[in-house]
Short mmCIF file of C-alpha atoms in Angstrom, two decimals:
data_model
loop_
_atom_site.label_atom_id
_atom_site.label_comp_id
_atom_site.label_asym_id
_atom_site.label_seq_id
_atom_site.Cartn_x
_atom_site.Cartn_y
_atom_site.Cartn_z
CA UNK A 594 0.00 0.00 0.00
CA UNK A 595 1.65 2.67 -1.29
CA UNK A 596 0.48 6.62 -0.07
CA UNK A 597 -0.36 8.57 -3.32
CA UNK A 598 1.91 11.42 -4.12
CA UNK A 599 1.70 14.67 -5.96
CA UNK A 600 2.98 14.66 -8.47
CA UNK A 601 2.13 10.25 -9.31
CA UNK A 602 4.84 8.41 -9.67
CA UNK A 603 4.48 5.68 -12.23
CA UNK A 604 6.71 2.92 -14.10
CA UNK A 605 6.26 -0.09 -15.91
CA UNK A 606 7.44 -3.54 -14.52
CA UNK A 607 6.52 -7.52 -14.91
CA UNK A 608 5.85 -7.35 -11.14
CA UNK A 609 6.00 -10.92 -9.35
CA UNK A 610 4.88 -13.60 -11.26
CA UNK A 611 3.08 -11.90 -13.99
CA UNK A 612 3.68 -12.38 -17.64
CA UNK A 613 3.66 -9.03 -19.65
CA UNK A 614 4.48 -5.47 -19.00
CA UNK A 615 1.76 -3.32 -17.29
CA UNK A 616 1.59 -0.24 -15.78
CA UNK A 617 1.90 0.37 -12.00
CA UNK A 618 0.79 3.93 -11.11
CA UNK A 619 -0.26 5.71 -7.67
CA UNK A 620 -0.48 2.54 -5.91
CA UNK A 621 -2.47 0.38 -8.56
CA UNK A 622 -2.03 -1.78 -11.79
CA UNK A 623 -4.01 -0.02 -14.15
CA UNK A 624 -3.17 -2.19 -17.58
CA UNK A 625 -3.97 -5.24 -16.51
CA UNK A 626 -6.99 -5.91 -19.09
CA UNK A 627 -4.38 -6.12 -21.88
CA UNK A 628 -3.06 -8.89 -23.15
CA UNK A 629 0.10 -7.40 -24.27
CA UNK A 630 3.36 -5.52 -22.72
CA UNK A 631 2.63 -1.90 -21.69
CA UNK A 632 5.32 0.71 -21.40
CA UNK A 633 7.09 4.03 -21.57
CA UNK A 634 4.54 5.40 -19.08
CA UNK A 635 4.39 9.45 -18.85
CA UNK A 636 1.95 11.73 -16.94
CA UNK A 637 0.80 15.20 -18.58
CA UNK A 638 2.38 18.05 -16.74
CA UNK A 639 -1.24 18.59 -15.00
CA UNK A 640 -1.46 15.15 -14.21
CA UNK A 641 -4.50 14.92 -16.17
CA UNK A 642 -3.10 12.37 -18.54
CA UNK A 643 -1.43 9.42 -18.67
CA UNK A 644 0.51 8.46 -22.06
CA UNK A 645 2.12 4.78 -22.76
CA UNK A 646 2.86 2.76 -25.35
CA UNK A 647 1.00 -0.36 -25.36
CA UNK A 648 1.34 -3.70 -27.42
CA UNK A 649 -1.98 -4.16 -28.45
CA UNK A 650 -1.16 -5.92 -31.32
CA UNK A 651 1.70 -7.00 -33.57
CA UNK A 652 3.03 -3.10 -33.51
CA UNK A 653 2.75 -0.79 -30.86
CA UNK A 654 0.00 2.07 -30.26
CA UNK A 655 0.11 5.17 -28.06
CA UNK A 656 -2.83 5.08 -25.52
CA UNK A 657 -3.80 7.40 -22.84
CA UNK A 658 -6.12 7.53 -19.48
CA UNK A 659 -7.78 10.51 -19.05
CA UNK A 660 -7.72 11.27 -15.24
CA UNK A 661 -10.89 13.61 -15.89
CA UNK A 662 -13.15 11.36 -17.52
CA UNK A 663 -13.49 7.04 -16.96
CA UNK A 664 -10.87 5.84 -15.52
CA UNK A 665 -11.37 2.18 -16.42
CA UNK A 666 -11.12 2.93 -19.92
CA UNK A 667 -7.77 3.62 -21.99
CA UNK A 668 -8.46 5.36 -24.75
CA UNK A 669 -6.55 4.68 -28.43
CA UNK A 670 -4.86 7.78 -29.67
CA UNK A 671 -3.20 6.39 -32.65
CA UNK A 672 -4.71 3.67 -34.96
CA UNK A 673 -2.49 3.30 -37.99
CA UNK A 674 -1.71 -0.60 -38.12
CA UNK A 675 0.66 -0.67 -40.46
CA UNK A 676 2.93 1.65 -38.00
CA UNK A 677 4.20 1.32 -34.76
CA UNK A 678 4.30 4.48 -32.89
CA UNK A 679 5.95 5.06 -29.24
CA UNK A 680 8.09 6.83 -26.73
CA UNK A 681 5.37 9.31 -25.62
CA UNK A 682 6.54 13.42 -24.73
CA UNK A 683 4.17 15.59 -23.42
CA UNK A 684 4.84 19.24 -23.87
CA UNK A 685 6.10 20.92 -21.15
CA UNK A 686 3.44 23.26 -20.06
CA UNK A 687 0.09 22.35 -22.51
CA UNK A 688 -1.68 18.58 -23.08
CA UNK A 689 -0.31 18.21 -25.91
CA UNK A 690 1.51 14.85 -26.72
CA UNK A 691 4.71 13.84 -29.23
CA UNK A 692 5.78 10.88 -30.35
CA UNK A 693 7.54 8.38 -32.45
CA UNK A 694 5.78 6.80 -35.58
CA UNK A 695 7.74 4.20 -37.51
CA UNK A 696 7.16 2.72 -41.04
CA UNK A 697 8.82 0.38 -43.01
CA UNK A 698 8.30 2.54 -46.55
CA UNK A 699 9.66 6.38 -44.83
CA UNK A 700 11.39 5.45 -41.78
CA UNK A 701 10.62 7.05 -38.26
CA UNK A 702 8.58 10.52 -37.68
CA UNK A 703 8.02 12.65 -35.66
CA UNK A 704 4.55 12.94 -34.60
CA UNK A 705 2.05 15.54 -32.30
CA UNK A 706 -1.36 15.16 -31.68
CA UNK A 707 -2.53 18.80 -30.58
CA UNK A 708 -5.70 17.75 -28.43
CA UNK A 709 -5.34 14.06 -26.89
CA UNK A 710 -9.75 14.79 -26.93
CA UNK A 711 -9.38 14.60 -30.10
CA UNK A 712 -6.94 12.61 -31.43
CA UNK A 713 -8.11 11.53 -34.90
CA UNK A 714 -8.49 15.33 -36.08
CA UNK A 715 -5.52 17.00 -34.13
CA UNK A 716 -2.70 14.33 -35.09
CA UNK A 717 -0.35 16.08 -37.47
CA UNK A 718 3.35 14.68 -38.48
CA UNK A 719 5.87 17.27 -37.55
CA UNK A 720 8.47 15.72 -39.68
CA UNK A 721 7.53 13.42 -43.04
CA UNK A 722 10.98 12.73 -44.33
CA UNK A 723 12.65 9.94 -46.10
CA UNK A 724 14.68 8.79 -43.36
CA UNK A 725 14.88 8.56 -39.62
CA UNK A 726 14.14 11.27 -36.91
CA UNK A 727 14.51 10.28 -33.26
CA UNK A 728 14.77 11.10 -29.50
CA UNK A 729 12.71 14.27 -29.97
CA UNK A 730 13.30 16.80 -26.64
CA UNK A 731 10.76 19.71 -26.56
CA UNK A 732 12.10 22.53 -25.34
CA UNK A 733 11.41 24.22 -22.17
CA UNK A 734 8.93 26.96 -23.14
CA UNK A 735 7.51 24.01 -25.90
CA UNK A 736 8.21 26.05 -29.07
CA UNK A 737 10.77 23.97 -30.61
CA UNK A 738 11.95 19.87 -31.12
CA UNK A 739 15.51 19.20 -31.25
CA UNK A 740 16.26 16.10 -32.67
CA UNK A 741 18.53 13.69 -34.86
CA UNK A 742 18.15 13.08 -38.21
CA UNK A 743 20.04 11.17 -41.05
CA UNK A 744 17.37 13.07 -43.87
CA UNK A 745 20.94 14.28 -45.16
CA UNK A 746 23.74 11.39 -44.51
CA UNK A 747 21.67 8.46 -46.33
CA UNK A 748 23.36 6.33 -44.27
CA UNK A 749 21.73 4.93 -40.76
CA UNK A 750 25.18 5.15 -38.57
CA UNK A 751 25.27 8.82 -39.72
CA UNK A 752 23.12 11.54 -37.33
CA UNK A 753 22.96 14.71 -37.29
CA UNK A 754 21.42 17.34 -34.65
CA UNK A 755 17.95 19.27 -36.11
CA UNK A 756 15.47 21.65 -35.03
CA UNK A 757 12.67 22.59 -35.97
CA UNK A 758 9.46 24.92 -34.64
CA UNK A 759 6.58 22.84 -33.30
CA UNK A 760 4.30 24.31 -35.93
CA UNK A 761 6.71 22.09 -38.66
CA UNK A 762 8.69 24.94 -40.00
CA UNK A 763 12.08 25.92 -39.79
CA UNK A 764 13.89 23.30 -40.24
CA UNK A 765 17.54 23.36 -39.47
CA UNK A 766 20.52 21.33 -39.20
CA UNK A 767 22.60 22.97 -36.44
CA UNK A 768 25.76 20.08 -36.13
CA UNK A 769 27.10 17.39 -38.48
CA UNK A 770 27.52 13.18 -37.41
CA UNK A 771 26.65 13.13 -33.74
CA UNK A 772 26.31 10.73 -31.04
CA UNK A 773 23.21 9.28 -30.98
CA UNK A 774 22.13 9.05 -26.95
CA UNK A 775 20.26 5.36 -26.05
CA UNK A 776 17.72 6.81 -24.03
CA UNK A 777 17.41 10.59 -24.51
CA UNK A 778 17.81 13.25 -27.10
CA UNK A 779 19.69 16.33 -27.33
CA UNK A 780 19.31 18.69 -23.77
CA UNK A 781 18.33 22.16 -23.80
CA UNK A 782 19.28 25.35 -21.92
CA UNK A 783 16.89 27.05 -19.36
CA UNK A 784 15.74 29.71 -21.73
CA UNK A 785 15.46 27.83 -25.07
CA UNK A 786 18.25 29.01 -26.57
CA UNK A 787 21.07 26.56 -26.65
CA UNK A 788 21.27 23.11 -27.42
CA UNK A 789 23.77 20.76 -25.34
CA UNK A 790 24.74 17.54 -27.74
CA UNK A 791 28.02 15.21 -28.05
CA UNK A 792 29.45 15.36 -31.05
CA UNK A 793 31.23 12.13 -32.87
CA UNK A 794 34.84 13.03 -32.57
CA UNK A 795 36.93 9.66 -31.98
CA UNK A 796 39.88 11.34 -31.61
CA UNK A 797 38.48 14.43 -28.73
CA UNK A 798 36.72 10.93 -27.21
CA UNK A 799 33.39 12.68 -27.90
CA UNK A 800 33.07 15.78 -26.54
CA UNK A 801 30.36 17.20 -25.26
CA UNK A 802 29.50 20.47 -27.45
CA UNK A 803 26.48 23.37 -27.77
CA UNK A 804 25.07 25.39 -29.91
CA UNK A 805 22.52 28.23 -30.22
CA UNK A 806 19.47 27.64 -31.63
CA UNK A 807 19.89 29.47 -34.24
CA UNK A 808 23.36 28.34 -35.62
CA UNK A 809 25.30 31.03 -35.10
CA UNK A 810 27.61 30.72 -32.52
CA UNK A 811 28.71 27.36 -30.85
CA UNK A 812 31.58 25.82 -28.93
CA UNK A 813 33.37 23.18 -26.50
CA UNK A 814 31.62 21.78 -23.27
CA UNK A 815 34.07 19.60 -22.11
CA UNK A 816 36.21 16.95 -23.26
CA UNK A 817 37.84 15.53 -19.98
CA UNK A 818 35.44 12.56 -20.13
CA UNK A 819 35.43 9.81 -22.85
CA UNK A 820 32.49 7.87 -24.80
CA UNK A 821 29.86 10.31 -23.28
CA UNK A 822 25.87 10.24 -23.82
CA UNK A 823 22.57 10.73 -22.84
CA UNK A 824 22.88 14.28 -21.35
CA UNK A 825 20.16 15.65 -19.11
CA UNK A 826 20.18 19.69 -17.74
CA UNK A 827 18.93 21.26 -15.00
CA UNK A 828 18.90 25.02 -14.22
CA UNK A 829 18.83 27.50 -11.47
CA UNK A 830 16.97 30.80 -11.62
CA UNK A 831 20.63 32.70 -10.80
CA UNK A 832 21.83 30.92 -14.32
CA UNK A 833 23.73 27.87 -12.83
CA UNK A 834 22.94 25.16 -14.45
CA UNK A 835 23.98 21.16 -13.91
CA UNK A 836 24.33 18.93 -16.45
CA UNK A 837 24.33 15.21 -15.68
CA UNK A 838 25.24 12.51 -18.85
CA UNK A 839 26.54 9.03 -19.08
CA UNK A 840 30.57 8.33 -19.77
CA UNK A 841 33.24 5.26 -19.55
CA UNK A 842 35.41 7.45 -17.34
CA UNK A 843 37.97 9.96 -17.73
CA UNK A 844 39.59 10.59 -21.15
CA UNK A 845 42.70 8.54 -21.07
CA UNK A 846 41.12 6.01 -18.96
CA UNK A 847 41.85 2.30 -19.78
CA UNK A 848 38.65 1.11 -18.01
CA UNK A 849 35.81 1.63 -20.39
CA UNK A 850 33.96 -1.57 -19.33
CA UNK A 851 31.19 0.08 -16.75
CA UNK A 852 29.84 3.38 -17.59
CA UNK A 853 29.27 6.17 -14.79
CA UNK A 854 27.67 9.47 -14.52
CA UNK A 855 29.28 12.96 -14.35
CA UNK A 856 27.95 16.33 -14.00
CA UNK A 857 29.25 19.38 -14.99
CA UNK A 858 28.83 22.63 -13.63
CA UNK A 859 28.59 26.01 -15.11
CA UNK A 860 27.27 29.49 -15.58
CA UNK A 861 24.97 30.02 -19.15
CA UNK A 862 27.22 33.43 -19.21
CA UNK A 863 30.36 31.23 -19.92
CA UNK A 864 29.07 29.99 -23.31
CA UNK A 865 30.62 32.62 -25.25
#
């Protein structure tokens, strides 16, 4: 018995003796009705909504629980079988929900559905390319995606860092063949404007890099740790801000064989 907390924790886990996925939230299983695995569980900012990605079939389907309206029922926001869409966002201050759609004729898009009331007439693709965009970060104030893409590379071990509004337009490439994180996406400064990535640099041991949204001015993070990913910010209101990622150790360091997490310290004012 578990007290309920504000805001819900919630995760996904097999649980003791149980044979799919489901999702354990506030105190209850509240996925047990399906058949398949359940994952990838997010709340809505409000904690109105509940996003996962659930295996209701061969591919997987976004679904959400609406807090304000019947509990017992999940409702299906995306219902394109030949697809398989998952890793739900919500946007950081509004219900509105992004996510991954993959198909075996275009690749992987990016996808937002603008009222999760309505998802059949709100769904719009924010990217319909010929290739593969993934780990999609909103950014803090929810007007842009930052992504990466290989739309220009052709090849699938090639990435490079996008961004683009989160009306669809504006498109740009800010960096060339970067490291693609395994659980995140590019991390974003407090106010929007600058980008945090690692860039694919065998011989710097993949240093960790920014850039302003707009292109124009960039520049070195750090490079004292090796084989770095999966970076994740967090800010202060007097402009400190800590930035926590994954790395085999210290550059020069023979033991690369368990990975370990650094953070990094700074003021904004220093990237100059």
């Amino acid at each position: 018995d578990m007290e309920m907390l504000n805001p819900p924790y919630v995760f996904s886990s097999q649980g003791m003796n149980r044979k799919n996925f489901d999702i354990y939230a506030d105190g209850s299983w509240i996925t047990e009705a399906n058949t398949g695995n359940d994952g990838q569980p997010v709340f809505s900012p409000d904690s109105n909504y509940l996003a996962y990605t659930s295996q209701q079939r061969e591919s997987g389907d976004i679904m959400m629980i609406d807090y304000t309206a019947d509990l017992d029922k999940p409702v299906r926001l995306t219902n394109t079988p030949s697809s398989t869409e998952y890793l739900p966002q919500w946007h950081p201050t509004k219900p509105k929900l992004l996510f991954i759609r993959s198909q075996k004729s275009r690749g992987q898009d990016i996808v937002i559905i603008d009222n999760p009331k309505k998802p059949q007439s709100s769904t719009r693709e924010l990217t319909n390319w010929k290739a593969d965009e993934i780990r999609p970060q909103w950014s803090p104030d929810g007007r842009y995606v930052a992504f990466y893409s290989n739309e220009k590379s052709g090849s699938d071990k090639v990435f490079d860092l996008w961004v683009i509004q989160s009306d669809g337009t504006q498109a740009k490439r800010l960096a060339k063949d970067v490291i693609v994180d395994d659980h995140k996406g590019p991390a974003w400064s407090g106010d929007a404007s600058i980008i945090f990535y690692v860039k694919k640099d065998y011989k710097r041991s993949n240093p960790i890099l920014w850039t302003r949204r707009d292109g124009s001015k960039s520049g070195l993070l750090t490079s004292e740790t090796q084989i770095n990913s999966d970076l994740n910010a967090h800010h202060k209101a007097d402009g400190t801000t800590y930035l926590a990622y994954r790395s085999a150790g210290l550059k020069g360091s023979l033991k690369k064989t368990w990975q370990r997490i650094f953070v990094l310290k700074f003021q904004m004012s220093d990237l100059k």
